Short mmCIF file of C-alpha atoms and ligand atoms in Angstrom, two decimals:
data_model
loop_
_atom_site.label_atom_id
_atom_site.label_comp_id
_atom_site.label_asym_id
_atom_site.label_seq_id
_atom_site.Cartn_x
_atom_site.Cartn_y
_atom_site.Cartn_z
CA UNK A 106 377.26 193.46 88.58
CA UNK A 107 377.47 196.81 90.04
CA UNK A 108 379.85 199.19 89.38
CA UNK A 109 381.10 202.87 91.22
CA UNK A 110 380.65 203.93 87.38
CA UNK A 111 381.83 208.21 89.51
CA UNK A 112 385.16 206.64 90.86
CA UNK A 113 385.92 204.83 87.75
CA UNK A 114 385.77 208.34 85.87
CA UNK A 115 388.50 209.30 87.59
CA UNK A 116 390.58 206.51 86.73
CA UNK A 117 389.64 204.69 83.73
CA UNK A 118 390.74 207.55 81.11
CA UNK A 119 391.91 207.25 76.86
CA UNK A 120 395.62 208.26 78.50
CA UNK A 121 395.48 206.00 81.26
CA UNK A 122 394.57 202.74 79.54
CA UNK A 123 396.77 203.67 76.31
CA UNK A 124 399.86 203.55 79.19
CA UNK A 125 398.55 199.95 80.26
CA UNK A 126 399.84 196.35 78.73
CA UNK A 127 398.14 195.15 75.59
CA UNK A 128 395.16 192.96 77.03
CA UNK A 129 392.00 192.52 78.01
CA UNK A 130 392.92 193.62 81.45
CA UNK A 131 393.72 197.76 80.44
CA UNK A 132 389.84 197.73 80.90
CA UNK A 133 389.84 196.06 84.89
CA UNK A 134 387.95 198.42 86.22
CA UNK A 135 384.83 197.40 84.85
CA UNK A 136 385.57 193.90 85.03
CA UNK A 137 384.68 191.72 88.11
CA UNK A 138 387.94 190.99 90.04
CA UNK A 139 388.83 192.67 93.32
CA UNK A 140 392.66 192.43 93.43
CA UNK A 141 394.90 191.94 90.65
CA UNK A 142 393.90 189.29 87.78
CA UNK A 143 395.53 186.00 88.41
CA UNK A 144 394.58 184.16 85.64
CA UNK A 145 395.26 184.86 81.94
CA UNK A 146 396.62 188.07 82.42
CA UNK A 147 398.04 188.00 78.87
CA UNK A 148 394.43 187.73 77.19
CA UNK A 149 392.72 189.91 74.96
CA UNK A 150 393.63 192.83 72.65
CA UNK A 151 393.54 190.64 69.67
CA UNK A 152 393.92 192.50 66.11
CA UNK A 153 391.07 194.52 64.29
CA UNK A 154 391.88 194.21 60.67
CA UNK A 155 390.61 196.57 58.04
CA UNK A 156 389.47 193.71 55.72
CA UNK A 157 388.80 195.74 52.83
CA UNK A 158 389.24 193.05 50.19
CA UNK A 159 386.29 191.37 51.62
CA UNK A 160 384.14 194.39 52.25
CA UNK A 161 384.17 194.47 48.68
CA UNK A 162 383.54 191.35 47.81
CA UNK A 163 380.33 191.59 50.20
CA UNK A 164 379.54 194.86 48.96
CA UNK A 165 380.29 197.45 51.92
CA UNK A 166 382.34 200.35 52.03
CA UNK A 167 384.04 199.74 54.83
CA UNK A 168 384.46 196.32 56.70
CA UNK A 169 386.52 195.24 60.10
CA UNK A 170 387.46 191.91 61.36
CA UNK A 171 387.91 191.34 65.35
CA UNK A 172 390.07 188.13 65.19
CA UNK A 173 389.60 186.71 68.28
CA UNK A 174 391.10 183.84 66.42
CA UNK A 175 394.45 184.46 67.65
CA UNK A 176 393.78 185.09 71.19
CA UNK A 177 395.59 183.53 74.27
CA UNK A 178 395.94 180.89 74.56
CA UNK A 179 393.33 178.68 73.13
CA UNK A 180 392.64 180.55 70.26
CA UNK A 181 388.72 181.86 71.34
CA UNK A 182 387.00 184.77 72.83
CA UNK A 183 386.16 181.94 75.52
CA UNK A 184 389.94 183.53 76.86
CA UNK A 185 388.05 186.49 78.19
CA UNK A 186 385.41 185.04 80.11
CA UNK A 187 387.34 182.28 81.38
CA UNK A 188 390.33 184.91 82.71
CA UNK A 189 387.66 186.83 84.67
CA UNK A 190 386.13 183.31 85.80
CA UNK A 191 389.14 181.58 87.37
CA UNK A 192 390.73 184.67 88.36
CA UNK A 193 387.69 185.06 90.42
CA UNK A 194 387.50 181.65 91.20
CA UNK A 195 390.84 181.72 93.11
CA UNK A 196 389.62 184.65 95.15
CA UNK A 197 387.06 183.05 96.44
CA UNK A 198 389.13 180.15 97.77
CA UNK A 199 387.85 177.54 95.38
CA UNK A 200 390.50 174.75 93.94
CA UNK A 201 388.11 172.88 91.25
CA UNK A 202 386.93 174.26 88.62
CA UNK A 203 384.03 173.54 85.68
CA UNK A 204 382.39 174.01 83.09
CA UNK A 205 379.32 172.57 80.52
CA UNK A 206 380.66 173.75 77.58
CA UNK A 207 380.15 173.29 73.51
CA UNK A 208 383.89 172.67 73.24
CA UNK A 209 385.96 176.37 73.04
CA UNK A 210 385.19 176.94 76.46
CA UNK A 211 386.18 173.21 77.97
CA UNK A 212 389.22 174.30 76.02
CA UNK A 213 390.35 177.76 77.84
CA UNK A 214 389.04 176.15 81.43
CA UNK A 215 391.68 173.04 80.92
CA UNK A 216 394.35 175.28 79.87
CA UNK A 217 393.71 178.06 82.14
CA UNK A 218 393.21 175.56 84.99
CA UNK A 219 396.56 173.70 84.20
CA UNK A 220 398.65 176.92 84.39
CA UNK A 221 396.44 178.64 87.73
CA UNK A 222 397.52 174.83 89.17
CA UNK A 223 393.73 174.47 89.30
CA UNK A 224 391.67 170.77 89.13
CA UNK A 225 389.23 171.26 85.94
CA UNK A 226 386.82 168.92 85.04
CA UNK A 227 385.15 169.99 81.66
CA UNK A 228 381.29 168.44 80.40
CA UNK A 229 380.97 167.95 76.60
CA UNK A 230 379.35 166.48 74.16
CA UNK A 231 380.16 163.47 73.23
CA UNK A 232 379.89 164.33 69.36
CA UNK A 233 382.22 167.18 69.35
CA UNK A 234 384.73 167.76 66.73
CA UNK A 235 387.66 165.38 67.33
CA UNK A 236 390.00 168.89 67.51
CA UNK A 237 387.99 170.47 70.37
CA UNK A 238 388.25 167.85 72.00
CA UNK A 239 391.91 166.77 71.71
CA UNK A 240 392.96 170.51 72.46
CA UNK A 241 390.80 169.83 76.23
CA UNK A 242 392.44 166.31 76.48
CA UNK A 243 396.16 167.84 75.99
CA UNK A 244 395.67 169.75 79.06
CA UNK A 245 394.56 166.95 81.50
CA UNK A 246 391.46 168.03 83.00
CA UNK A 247 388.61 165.59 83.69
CA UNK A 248 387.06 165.55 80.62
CA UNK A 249 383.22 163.87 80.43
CA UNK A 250 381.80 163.57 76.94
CA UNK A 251 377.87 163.15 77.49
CA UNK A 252 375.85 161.35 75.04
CA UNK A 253 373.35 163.69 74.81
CA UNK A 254 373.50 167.62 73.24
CA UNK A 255 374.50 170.91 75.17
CA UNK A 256 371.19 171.68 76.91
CA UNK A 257 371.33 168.26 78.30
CA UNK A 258 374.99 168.85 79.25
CA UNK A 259 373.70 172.07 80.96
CA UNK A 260 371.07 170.26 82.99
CA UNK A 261 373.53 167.82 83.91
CA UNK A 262 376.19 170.96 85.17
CA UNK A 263 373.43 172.67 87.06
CA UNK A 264 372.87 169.14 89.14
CA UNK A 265 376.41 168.63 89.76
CA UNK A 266 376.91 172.36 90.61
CA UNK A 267 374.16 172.10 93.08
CA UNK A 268 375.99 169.33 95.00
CA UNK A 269 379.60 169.95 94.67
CA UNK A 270 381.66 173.09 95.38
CA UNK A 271 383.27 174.01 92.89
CA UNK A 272 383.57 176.79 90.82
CA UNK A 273 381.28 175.93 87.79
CA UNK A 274 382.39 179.01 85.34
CA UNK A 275 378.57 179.07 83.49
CA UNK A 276 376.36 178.08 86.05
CA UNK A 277 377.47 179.33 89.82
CA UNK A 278 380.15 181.89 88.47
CA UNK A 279 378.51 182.67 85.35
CA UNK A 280 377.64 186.24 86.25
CA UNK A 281 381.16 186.96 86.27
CA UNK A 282 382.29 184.86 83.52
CA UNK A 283 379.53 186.85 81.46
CA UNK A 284 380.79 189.81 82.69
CA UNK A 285 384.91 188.38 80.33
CA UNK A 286 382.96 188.88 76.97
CA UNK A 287 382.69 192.62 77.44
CA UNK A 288 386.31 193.12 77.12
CA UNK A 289 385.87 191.99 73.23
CA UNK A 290 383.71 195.50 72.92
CA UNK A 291 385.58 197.50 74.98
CA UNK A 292 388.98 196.70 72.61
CA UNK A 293 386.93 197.11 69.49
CA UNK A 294 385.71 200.65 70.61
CA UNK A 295 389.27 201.64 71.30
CA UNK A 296 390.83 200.65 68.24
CA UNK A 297 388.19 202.11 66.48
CA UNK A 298 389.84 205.06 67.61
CA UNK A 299 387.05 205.83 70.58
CA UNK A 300 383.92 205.16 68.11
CA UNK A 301 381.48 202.28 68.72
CA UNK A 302 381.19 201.06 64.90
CA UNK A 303 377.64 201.64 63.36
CA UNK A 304 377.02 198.09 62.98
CA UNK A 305 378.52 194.91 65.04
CA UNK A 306 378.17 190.94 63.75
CA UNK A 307 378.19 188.51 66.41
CA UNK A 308 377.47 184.78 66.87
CA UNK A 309 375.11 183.47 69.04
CA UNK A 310 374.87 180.27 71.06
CA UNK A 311 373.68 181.36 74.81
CA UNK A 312 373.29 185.19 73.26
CA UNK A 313 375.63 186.70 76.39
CA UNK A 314 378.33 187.63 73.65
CA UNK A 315 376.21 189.45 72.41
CA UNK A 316 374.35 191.25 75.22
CA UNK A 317 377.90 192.07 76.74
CA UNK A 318 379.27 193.83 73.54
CA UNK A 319 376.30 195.94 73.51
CA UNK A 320 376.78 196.56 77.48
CA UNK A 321 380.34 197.64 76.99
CA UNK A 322 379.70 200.01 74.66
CA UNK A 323 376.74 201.44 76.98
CA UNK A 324 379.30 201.55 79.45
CA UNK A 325 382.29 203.48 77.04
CA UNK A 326 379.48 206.56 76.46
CA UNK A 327 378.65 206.15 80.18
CA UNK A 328 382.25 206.86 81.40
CA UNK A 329 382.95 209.41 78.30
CA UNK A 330 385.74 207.10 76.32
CA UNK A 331 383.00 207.66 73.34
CA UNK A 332 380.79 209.70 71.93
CA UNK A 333 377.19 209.37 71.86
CA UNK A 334 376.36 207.46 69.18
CA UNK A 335 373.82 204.99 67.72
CA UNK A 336 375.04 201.47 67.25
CA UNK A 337 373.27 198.07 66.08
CA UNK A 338 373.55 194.73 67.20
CA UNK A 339 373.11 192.38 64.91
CA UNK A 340 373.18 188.17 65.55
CA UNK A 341 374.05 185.77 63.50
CA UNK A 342 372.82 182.10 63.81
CA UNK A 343 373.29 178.50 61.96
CA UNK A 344 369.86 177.22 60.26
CA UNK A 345 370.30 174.04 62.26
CA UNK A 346 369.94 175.78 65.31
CA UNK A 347 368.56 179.21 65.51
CA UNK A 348 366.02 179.68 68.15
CA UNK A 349 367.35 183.45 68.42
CA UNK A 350 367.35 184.88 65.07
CA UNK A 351 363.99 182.68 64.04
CA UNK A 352 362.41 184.59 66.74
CA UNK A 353 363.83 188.14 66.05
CA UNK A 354 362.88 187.38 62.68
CA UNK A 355 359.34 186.59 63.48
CA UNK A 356 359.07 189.73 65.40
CA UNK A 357 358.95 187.81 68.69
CA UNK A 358 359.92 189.09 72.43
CA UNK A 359 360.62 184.97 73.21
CA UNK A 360 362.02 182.22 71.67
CA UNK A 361 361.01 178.92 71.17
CA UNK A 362 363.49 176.02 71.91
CA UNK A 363 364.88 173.89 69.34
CA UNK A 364 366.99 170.48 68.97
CA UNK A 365 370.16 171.74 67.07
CA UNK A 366 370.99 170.02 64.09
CA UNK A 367 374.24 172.25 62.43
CA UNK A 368 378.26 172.36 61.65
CA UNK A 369 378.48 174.85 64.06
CA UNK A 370 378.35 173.29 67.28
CA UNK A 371 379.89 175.78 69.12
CA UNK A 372 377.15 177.35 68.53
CA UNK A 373 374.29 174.72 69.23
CA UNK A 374 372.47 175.65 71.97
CA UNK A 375 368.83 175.53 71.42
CA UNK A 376 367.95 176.63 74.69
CA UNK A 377 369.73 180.15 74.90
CA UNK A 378 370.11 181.37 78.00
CA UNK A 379 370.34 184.94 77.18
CA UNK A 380 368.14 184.58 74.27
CA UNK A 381 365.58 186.76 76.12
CA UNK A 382 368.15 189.68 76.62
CA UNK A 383 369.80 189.34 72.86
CA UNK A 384 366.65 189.63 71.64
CA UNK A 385 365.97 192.65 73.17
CA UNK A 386 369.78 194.70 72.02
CA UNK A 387 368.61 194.00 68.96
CA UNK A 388 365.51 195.71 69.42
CA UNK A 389 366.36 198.39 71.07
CA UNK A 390 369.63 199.12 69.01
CA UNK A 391 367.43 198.37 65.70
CA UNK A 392 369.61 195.49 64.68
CA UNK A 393 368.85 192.34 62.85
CA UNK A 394 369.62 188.58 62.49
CA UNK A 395 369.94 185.95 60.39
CA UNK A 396 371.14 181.61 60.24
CA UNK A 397 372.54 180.28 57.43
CA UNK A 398 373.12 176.61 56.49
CA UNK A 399 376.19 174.51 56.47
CA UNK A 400 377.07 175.24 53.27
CA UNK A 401 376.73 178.54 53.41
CA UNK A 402 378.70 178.26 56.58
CA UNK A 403 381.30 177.03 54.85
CA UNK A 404 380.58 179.46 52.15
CA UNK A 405 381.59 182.26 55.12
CA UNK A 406 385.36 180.14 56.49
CA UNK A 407 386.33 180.22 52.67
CA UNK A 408 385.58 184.05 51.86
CA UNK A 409 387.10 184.61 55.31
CA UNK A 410 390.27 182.86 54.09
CA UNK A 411 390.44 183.64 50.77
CA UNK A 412 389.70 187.63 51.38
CA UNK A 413 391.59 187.84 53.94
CA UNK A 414 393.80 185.17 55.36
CA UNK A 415 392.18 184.60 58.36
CA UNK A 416 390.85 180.45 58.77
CA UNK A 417 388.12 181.06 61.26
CA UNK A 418 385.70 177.83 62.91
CA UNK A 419 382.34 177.35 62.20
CA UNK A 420 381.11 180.21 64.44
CA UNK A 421 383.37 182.68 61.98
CA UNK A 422 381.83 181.05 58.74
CA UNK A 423 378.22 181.37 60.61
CA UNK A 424 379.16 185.39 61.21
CA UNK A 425 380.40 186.36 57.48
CA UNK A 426 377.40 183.86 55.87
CA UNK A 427 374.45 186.25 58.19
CA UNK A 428 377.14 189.36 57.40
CA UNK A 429 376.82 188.83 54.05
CA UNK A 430 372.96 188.14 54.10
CA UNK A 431 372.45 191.58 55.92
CA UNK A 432 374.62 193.41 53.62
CA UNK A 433 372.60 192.22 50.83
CA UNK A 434 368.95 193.27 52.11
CA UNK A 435 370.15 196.30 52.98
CA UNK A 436 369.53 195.72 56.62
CA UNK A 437 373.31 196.37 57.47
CA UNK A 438 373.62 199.48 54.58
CA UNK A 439 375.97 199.26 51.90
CA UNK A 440 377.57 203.13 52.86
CA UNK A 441 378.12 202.17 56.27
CA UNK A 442 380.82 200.39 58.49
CA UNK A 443 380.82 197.39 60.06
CA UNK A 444 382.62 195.22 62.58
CA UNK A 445 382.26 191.25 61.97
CA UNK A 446 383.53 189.22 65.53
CA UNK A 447 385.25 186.46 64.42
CA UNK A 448 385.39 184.51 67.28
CA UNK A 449 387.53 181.10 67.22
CA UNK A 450 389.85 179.22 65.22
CA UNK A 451 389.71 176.98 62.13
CA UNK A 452 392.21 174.52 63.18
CA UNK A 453 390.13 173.04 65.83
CA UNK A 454 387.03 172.25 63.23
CA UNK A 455 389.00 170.70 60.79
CA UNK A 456 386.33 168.30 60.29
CA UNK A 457 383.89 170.81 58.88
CA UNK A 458 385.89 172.10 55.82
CA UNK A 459 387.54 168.71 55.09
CA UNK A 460 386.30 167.48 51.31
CA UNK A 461 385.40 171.28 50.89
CA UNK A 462 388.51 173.08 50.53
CA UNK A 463 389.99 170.86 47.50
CA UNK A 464 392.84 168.55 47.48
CA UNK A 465 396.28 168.48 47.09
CA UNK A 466 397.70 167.86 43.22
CA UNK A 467 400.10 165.01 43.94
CA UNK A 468 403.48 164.39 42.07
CA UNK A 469 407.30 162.54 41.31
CA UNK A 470 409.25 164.67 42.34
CA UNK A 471 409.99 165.59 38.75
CA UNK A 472 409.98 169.07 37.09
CA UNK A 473 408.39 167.51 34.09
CA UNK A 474 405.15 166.80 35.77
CA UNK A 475 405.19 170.13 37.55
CA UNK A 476 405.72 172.10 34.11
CA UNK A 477 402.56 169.45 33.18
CA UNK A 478 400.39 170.77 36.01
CA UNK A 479 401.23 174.46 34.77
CA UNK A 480 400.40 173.79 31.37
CA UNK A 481 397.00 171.92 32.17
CA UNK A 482 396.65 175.17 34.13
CA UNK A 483 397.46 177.58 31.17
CA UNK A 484 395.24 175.78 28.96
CA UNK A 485 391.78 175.91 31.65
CA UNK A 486 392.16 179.48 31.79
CA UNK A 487 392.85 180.62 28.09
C1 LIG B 20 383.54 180.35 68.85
C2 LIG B 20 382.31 180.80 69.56
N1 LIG B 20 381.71 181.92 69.17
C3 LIG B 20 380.60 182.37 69.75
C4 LIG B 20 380.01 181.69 70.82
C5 LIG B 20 378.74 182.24 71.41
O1 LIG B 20 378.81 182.57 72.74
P1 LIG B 20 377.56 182.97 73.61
O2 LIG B 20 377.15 181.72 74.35
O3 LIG B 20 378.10 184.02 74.52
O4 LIG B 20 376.48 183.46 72.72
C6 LIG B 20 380.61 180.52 71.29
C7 LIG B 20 380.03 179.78 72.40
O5 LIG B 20 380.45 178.74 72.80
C8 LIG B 20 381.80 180.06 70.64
O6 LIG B 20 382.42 178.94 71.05
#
């Protein structure tokens, strides 16, 4: 994508965009649209929280959550790429739109598509979580569940794409969809008060997330909305599929593909795309990565909840578990600051927690046997 980086100087100030709406869109310039947006123009600006009970527990002075967890309206940062997508999409005349997707994505496509009047068909696997794939259904797009996992899906899309026309949001569009995920840095920087933090924690499936945040903040210092600074990019990965951080661990420029095998599905994709490019941000910005395991993803939705009130999906639980892991080998420094993206909602992977979170304490409906359940309690902690 190129952009008139002079012109947008003039333009794109601190003042300008504090006078805009709160969304993704105060940032337009330097996303790739050439009229208005028409599609989820309420997306973006989601919260950054100052989680400081949790930057305790993990042992760092001072920690940040970006909760894309509540954004609009299918609660993932999939909203950003999939506003610039279709918004694009409808520019260019198309009517159907697509998508291969590991579930958040099919998500924002069908509900974006139903309200842009759009026909959506949306490629899955078949083994998704029953809640990603209800909250596609809902909508009424086409949805194909293919017995196979995501890189097969993806094979499948890029077949299809070649032979239909439509507007396939990750394979034909996908330099502009791509293009959506920068929005998640650009908010960050501002409400960071114009800083890009020292250290950012993102999940990787394809890696573009990743590359994007990076790009944006390349493109803050670029325009002057920041300060030259130094910033690292770190990437976090599940143990069941982590052909990213396996090779940045290694030392590698290349990745080798993998079959995944995790909790995290929206985050299985064991042939990255944008491995190549993640691996290089963290290079060059001297970041690190790390997978953890489903347990220890689960490990990372309960401190997340239980610090902080904030019930991420498996991709969140994947990003404090590697967050935590870097915090404790000193990779990410325990003086510094750090910014965790917490990218979807818990509600939708129910199935992952479920037997992990304890159980209700059932009862009459008798005061006795609450005042029984209180004194059990009294007595297991004196
Ligand atoms: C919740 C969530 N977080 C992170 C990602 C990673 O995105 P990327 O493919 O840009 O690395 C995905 C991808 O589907 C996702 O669904």
């Amino acid at each position: 994508m190129a952009y008139d980086y002079d012109k947008i100087k003039g333009s794109l100030t601190r003042k300008a965009i504090a006078a805009r709406p709160h969304s993704m869109w105060r940032f337009r310039e330097l996303l790739p649209v050439a009229g208005e947006p028409t599609v989820g123009r309420e997306v973006g600006y989601t919260p950054l929280i100052k989680a400081d009970r949790l930057a305790k527990r993990l042992g760092i002075r001072e920690l940040w959550i970006k909760n894309d967890t509540v954004n609009y309206p299918t609660l993932s940062f999939k909203d950003r790429v999939v506003s610039v997508a279709l918004s694009r999409s409808k520019e260019l005349g198309f009517k159907t739109v697509a998508c291969a997707s590991t579930g958040n994505l099919a998500n924002s496509v069908a509900a974006n598509a139903a309200a842009a009047g759009l026909e959506a068909y949306v490629f899955i696997p078949a083994d998704l979580e029953h809640g990603k794939v209800v909250n596609s259904l809902v909508y009424k797009p086409n949805v194909i569940g293919i017995q196979g996992h995501y890189d097969e899906v993806n094979r499948l899309c890029a077949e299809i794409a070649g032979k239909y026309g439509w507007a396939f949001v990750n394979v034909n569009m996908r330099p502009y969809y791509a293009e959506g995920s920068k929005s998640m840095g650009f908010e960050i920087a501002e409400q960071m008060n114009w800083k890009a933090p020292q250290h950012t924690v993102i999940p990787m499936a394809s890696g573009s997330l990743l590359t994007k945040i990076h790009k944006s903040y390349q493109e803050l210092t670029k325009l002057g909305l920041i300060d030259e600074s130094k910033w690292r990019i770190h990437g976090a990965q599940a143990t069941g599929c982590s052909p990213i951080s396996a090779a940045q661990k290694a030392g590698l420029d290349f990745f080798k593909p993998v079959k995944p095998d995790t909790i995290a599905k929206s985050l299985a994709i064991g042939t990255p795309a944008d491995g190549f490019y993640a691996l290089r941000v963290m290079k060059e910005t001297g970041g690190a990565s790390d997978d953890v395991t489903n347990d220890e993803i689960r490990e990372g939705i309960r401190l997340l909840a239980e610090y902080e009130g904030i019930f991420a999906e498996t991709a969140g639980g994947v990003t404090v578990g590697v967050a935590k892991k870097l915090i404790a080998s000193g990779k990410i420094p325990a003086e510094d600051s750090a910014v965790l993206c917490i990218t979807g909602h818990g509600l939708k992977t129910l199935d992952a927690v479920q037997g992990h979170v304890g159980s209700t304490r059932e009862i009459k409906p008798s005061l006795r046997e609450f005042e029984a359940i209180v004194a059990a309690d009294k007595g297991k902690s004196n």
